[in-house]
Coordinates of C-alpha atoms and ligand atoms in Angstrom, one line a residue:
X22 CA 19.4 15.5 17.9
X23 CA 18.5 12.2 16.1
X24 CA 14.9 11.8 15.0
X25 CA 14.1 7.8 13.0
X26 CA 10.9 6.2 12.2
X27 CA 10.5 2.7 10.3
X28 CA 9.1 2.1 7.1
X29 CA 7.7 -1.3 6.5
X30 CA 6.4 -3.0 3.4
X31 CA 5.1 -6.2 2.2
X32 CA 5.8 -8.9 -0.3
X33 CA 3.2 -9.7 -3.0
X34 CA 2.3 -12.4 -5.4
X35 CA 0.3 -11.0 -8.8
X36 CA -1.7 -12.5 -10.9
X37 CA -3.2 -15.2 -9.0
X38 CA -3.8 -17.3 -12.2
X39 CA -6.3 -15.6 -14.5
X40 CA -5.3 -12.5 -13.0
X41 CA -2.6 -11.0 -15.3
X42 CA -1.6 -7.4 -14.4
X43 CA -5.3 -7.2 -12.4
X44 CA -4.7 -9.0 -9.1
X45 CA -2.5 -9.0 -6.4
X46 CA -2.1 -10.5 -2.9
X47 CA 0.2 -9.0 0.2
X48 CA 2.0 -11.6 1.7
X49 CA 3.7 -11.8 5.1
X50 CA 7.1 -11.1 4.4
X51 CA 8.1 -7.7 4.7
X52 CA 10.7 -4.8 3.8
X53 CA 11.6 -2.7 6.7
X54 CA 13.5 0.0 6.7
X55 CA 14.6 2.0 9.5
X56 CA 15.2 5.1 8.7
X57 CA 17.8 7.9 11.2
X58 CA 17.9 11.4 10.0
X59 CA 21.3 13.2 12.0
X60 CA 23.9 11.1 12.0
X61 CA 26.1 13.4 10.3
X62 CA 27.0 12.2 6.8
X63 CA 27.1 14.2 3.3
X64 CA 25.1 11.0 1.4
X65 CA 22.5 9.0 2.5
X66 CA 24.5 5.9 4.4
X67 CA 22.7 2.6 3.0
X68 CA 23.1 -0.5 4.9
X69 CA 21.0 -3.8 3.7
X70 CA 21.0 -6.6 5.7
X71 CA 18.7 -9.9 4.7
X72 CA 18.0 -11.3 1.5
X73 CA 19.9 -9.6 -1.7
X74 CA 22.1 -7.8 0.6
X75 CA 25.3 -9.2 -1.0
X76 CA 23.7 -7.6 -4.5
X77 CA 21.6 -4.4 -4.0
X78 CA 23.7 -1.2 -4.9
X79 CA 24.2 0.9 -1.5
X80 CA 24.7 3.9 -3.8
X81 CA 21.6 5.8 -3.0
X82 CA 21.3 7.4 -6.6
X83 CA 21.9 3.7 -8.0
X84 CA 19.8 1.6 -5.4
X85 CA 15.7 1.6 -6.5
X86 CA 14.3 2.6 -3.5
X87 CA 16.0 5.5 -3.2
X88 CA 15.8 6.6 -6.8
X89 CA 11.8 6.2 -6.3
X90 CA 12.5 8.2 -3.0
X91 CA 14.4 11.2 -5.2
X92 CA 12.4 11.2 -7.5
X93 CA 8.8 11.8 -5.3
X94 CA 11.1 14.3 -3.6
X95 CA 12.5 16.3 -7.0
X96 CA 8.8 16.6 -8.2
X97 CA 7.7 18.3 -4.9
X98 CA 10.3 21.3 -5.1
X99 CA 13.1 19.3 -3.7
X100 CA 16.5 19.3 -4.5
X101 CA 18.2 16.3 -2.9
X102 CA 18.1 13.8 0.2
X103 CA 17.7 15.9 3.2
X104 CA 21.7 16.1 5.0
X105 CA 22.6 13.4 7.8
X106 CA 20.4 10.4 6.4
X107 CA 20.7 6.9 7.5
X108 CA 18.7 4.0 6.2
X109 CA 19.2 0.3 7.3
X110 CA 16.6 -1.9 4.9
X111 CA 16.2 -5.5 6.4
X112 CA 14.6 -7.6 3.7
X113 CA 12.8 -10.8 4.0
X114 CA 11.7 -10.5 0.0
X115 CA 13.6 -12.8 -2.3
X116 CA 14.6 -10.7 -5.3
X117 CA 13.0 -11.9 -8.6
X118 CA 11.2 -14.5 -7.1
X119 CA 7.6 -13.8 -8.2
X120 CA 7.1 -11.8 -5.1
X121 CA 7.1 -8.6 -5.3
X122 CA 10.5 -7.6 -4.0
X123 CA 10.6 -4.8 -6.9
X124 CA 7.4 -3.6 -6.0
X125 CA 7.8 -3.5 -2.6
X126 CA 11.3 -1.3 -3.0
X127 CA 9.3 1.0 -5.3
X128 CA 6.5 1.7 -2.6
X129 CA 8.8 1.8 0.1
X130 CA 11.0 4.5 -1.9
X131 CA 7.5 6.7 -2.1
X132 CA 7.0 6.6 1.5
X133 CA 10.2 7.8 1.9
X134 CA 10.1 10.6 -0.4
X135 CA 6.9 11.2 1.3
X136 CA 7.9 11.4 4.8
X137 CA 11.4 12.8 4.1
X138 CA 9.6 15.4 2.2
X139 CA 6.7 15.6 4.5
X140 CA 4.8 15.7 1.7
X141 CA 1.4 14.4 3.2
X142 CA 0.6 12.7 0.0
X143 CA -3.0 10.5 -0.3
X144 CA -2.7 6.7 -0.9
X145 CA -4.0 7.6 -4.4
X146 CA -1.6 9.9 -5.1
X147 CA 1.4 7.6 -3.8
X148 CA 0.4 4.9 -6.4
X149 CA 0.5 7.6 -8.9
X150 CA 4.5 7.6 -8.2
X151 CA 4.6 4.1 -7.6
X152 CA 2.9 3.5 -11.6
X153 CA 5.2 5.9 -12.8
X154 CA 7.9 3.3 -12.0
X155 CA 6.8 0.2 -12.1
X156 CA 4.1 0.2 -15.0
X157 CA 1.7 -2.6 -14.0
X158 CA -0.7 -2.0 -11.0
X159 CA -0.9 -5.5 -9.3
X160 CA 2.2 -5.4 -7.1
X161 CA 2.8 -2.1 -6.2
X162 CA -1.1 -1.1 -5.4
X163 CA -1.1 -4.4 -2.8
X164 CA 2.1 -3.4 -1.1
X165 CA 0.5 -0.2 -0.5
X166 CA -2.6 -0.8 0.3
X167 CA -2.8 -4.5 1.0
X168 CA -5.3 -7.5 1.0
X169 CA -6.6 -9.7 -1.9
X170 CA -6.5 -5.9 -4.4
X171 CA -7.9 -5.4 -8.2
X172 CA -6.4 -2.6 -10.1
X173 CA -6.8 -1.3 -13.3
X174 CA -4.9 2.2 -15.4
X175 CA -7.2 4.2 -15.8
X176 CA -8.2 5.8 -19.9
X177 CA -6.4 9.0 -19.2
X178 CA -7.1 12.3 -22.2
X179 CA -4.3 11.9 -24.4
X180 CA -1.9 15.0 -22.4
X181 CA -2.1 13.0 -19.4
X182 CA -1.3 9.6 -21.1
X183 CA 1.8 10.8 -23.1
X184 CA 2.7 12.2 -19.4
X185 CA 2.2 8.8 -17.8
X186 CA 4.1 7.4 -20.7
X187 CA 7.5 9.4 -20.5
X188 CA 10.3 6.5 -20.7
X189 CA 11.5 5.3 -17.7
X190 CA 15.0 6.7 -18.1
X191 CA 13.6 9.9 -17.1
X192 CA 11.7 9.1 -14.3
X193 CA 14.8 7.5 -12.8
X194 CA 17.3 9.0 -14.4
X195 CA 21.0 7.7 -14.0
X196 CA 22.0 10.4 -11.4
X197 CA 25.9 11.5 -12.0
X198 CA 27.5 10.5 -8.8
X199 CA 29.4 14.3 -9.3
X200 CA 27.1 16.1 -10.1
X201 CA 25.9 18.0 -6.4
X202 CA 22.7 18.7 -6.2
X203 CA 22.4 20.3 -10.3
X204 CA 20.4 17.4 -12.6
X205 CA 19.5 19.7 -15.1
X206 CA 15.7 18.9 -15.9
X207 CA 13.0 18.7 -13.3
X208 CA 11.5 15.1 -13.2
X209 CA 8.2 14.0 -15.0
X210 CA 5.6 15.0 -12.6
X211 CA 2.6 12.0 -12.7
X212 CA -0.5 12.8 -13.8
X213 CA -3.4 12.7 -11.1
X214 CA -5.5 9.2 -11.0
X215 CA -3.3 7.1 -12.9
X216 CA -4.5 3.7 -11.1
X217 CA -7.5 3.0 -9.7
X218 CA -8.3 0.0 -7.3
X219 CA -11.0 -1.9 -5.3
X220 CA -10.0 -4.7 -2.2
X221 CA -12.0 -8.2 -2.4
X222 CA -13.1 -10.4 1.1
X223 CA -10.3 -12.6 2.3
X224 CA -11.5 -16.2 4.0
X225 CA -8.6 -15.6 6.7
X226 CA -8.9 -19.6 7.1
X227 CA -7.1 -19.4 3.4
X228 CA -3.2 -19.4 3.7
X229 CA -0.4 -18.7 0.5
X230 CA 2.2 -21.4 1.0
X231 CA 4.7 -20.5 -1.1
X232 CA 7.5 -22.8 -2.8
X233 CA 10.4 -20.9 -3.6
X234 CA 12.7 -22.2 -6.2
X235 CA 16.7 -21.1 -5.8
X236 CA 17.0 -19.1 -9.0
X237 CA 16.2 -15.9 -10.2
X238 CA 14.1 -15.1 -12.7
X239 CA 13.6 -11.1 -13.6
X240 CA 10.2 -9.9 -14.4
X241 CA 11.9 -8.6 -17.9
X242 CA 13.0 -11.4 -19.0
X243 CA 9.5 -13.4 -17.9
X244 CA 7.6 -10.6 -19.7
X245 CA 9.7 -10.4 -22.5
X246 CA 8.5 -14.3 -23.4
X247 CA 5.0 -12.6 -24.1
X248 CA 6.1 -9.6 -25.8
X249 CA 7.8 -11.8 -28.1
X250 CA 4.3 -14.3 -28.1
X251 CA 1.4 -12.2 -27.3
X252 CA 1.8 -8.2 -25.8
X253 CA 3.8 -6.7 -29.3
X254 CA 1.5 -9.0 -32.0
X255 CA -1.8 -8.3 -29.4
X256 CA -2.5 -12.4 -30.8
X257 CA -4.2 -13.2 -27.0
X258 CA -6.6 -15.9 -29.0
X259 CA -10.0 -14.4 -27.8
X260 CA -11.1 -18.2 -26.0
X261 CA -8.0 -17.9 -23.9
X262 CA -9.2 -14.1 -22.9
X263 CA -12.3 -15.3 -22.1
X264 CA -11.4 -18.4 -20.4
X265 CA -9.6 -16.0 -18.0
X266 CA -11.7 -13.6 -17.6
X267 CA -14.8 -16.2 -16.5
X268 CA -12.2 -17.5 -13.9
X269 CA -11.1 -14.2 -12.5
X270 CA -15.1 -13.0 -12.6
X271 CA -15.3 -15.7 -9.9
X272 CA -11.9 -16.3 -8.3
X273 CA -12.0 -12.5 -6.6
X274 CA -15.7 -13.7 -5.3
X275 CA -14.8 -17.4 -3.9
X276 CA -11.9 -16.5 -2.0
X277 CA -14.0 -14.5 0.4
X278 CA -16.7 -17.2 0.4
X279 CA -16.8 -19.4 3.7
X280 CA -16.2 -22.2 3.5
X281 CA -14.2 -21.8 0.6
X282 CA -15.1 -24.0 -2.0
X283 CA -12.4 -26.0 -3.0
X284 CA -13.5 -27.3 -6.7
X285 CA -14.4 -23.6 -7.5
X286 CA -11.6 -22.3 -6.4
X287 CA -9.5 -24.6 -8.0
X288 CA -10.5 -24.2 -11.4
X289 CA -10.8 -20.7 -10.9
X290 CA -7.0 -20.1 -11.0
X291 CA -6.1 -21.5 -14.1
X292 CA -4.9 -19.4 -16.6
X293 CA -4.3 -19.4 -20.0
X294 CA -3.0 -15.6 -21.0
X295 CA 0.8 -16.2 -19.1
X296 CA 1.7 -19.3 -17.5
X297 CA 1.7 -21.6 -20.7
X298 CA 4.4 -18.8 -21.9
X299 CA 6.5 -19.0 -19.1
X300 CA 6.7 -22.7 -18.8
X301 CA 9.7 -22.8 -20.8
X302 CA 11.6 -21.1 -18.0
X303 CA 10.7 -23.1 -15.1
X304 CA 11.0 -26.6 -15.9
X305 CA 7.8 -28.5 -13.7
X306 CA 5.4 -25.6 -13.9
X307 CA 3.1 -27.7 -16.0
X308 CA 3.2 -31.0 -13.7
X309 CA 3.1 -28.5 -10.9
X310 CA -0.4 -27.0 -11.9
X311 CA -1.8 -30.4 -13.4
X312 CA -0.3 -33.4 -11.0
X313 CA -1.5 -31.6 -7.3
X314 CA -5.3 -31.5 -6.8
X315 CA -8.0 -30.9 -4.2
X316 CA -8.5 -34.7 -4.2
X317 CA -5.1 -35.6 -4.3
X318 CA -4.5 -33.2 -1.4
X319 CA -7.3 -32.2 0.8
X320 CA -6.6 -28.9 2.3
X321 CA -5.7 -27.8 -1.6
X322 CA -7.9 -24.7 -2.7
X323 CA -5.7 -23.7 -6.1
X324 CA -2.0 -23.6 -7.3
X325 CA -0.5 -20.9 -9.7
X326 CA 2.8 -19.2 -10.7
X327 CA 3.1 -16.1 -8.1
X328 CA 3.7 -12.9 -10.2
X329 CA 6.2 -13.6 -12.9
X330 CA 7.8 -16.4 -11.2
X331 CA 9.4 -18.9 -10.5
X332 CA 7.9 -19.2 -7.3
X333 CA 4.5 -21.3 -7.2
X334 CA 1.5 -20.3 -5.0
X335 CA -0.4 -22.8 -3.6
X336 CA -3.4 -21.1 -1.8
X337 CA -4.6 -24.1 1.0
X338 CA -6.5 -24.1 4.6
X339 CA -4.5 -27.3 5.5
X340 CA -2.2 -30.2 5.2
X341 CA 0.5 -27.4 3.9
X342 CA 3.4 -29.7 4.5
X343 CA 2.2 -32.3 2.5
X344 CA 1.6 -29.9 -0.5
X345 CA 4.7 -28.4 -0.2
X346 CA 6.5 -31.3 -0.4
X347 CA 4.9 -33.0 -3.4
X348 CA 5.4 -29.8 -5.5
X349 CA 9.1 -29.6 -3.7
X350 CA 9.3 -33.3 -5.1
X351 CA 8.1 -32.6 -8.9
X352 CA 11.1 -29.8 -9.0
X353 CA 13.6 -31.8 -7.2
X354 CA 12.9 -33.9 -10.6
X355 CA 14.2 -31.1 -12.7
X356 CA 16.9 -30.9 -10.5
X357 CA 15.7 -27.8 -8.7
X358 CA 16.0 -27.2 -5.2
X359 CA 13.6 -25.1 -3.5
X360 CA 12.5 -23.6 -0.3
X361 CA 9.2 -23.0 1.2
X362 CA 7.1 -21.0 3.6
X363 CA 3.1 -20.7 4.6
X364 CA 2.6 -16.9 4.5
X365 CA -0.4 -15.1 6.1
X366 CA -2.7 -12.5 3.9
X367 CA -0.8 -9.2 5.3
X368 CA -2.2 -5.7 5.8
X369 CA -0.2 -2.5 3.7
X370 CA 2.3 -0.6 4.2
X371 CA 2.6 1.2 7.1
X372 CA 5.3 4.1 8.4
X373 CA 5.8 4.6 12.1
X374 CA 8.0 6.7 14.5
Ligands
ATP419 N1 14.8 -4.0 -1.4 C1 15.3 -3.6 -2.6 N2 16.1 -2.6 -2.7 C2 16.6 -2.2 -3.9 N3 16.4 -2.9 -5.0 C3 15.5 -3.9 -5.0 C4 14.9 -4.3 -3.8 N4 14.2 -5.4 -4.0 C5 14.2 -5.6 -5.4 N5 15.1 -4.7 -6.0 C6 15.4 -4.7 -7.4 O1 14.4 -5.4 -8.1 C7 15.0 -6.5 -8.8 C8 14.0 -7.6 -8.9 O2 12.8 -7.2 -9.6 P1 12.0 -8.1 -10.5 O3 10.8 -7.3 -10.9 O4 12.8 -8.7 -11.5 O5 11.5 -9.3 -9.6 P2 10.4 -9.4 -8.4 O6 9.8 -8.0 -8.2 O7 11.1 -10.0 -7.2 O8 9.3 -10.4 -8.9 P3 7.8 -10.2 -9.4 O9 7.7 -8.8 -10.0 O10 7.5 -11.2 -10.5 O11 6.9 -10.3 -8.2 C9 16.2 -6.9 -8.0 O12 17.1 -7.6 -8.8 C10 16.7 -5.5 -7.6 O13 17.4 -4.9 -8.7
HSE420 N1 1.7 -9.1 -13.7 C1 3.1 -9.1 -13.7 C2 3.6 -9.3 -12.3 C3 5.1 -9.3 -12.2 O1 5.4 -9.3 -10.8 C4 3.6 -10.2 -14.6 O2 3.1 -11.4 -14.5 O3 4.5 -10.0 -15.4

C-alpha cells in the first residue's frame, strides 16, 4: 500500500535593505514536493521538474534537500531513508536568484526528515536544523514560518556555540554512494534555541514585484565581496551601521502602517552595510535604487536588492507594470535581460497528506 503527502515551501527575499542577515520576506513562489513512500525502490527515486531541473543532482545523498532530510533523520536514531521512497520536487524558485531557493530546499529537507522520521519536531526546533545548515537566519526562519520575519542567533554558553559552529562538512557530510547504511560518526546534533524570531504586521495592499535578472549569482560568491571588504576586517564604518539600523528600526514598523507611507518607506530601505559591495556584480544596481522614485512612480513604496541578488525588489501597491519596466529598461542598458513577476506576501511552510 502507497501512503504520500506534499510538502510545500516558499521563496524568500532577505534583507529588505537595511536588513542584512535580520529580515526576511516569504514570497509567493513555492517548492512543492510530493512525496510517495512504497513504490518499491532500494534509493530514494528523485524526480525535479521546474526551474533548475536540468541542474539539481537527483542523487539523494548529493542533492541539498535530501542531505538536510538525512541529516535531521541520522540525529534522531536513524540510519537511512526509510525503503520505497519517491519524491517529485516541482520548483517555481529560481536558483541563486536572491530568493531563497537554497533556503527553501534546506527547510523543505527538515520537514522531510521530520515527517519521514515522524519526529514531531517544534517550529523552534526545526530552525535549529535549518541554522545548522544554512548559517544566517533571514531565509530559512521565513520559509518556515512565514510573513514579513526578524531573526537574530541567539549568545549561546560557549559548549553550545562550538556545537553550533562544527564546519559544515560534517553536518552534510559527502555521503559514499557505497557505503550501505555504515557512515561512521553520528552527525552533529544542534544545540537547543539556536535562532530566535519575532513576525512584523504586513499592509496586505503592499505587493513584492520582483525583476529577475537571467544570471546566476551564488550567495558565496555575493558574500564573499564582504568578507573580503567588511565581515573578516569587521571595518563596517560605525555611520553606515547606524544609518541602517535607524532605517530598519522603522522599516519593520511602516510596512504594517495603513496607508503605507510612501516617503518613509522609501528611505527606509536604503542600505549602506551590503548593496554598495555588491554593485560590482550586477551592473545597474546603483541607477536601479537611485533613478526610480515614489514621485517618478506613484504606486512606488521602496526598491532593494532581494537577498544576495541579483534580483531587485520593488515593494509597490500599484502601477507594477510601469515599475517593472523602467527598472527592466535600466538593465536592458547593461545588456541584461530580465524577467519579472508581482508576488503576494505568502504564509510558511506547510506539509499535508
Ligand atoms: N530545490 C532545490 N533542491 C536542491 N538544491 C537546491 C534547490 N534549490 C537550491 N538549491 C541549491 O542551492 C543553490 C543556490 O543557492 P544560493 O544560496 O547560491 O542562492 P539562493 O538561495 O537562490 O539566493 P539567496 O540566498 O540570495 O536568496 C543552487 O545552485 C542549488 O545547489
Ligand atoms: N542575508 C543574506 C541573504 C542571502 O540570501 C545575504 O545577503 O548574503
Amino acid at each position: 500500500m502507497t501512503s504520500s503527502f506534499i510538502i510545500r515551501v516558499p521563496a524568500t527575499s532577505a534583507n529588505i535593505g537595511p536588513g542584512f542577515d535580520v529580515v526576511g520576506l516569504s514570497l509567493s513562489l513555492y517548492l512543492t514536493l510530493t512525496v510517495t513512500i512504497g513504490e518499491t525502490s532500494t534509493l530514494p527515486v528523485i524526480t525535479y521538474s521546474g526551474e533548475g531541473a536540468d541542474e539539481v543532482p537527483l542523487d539523494p545523498y548529493r542533492n541539498l534537500m535530501t542531505r538536510v532530510a538525512l541529516y535531521v533523520l541520522r540525529c534522531n536514531g536513524h540510519r537511512t531513508f526509510p525503503p520505497d521512497l519517491s519524491i517529485h520536487c516541482h520548483n517555481q524558485i529560481p536558483f541563486g536568484r536572491g530568493l531563497g531557493s537554497s533556503g527553501a530546499a534546506v527547510i523543505a529537507g527538515v520537514l522531510l526528515g521530520d515527517s519521514l522520521g515522524k519526529l514531531n519536531l517544534s517550529r523552534e526546533r526545526m530552525l535549529d536544523y535549518a541554522l545548522m545548515v544554512e548559517r544566517h537566519p533571514d531565509n530559512v526562519t521565513a520559509a518556515l514560518v512565514g510573513g514579513f520575519v526578524g531573526s537574530y542567533l541567539r549568545e549561546l554558553d560557549p559548549q553550545a556555540t562550538e556545537a553550533a559552529q562544527v564546519p559544515l562538512s560534517e553536518v552534510l557530510p559527502e555521503y559514499p554512494s557505497d557505503a550501505g547504511e555504515d557512515w561512521g560518526l553520528s552527525p552533529p546534533v544542534p544545540p537547543l534555541g539556536i535562532g530566535h524570531y519575532v513576525r512584523f504586521k504586513w499592509n496586505s495592499s503592499i505587493k513584492a514585484v520582483a525583476i529577475i535578472p537571467r544570471f546566476e549569482l551564488s550567495t558565496a560568491k555575493a558574500r564573499a565581496v564582504l568578507a573580503r571588504e567588511l565581515l573578516e576586517e569587521r571595518s563596517v564604518p560605525l555611520p553606515s551601521q547606524v544609518f541602517n539600523m535607524q532605517r530598519l528600526a522603522v522599516l519593520t514598523t511602516a510596512l504594517g502602517q495603513t496607508p503605507p507611507d510612501p516617503e518613509l518607506i522609501f528611505e527606509a530601505m536604503k542600505d549602506r552595510v551590503h548593496q554598495p559591495y555588491r554593485k560590482t556584480l550586477i551592473p545597474g544596481l546603483p541607477a536601479v535604487t537611485s533613478l526610480i522614485t515614489p514621485a517618478s512612480h506613484p504606486g512606488l513604496l521602496g526598491i532593494c536588492l532581494s537577498g544576495a541578488g541579483p534580483t531587485i525588489l520593488a515593494l509597490a501597491t500599484h502601477n507594477f507594470d510601469s515599475i517593472a519596466g523602467k527598472i527592466q529598461e535600466i538593465f536592458q542598458q547593461e545588456q541584461i535581460t530580465v524577467d519579472w513577476k508581482i508576488l503576494e506576501v505568502a504564509g510558511g511552510s506547510t506539509v499535508d497528506s
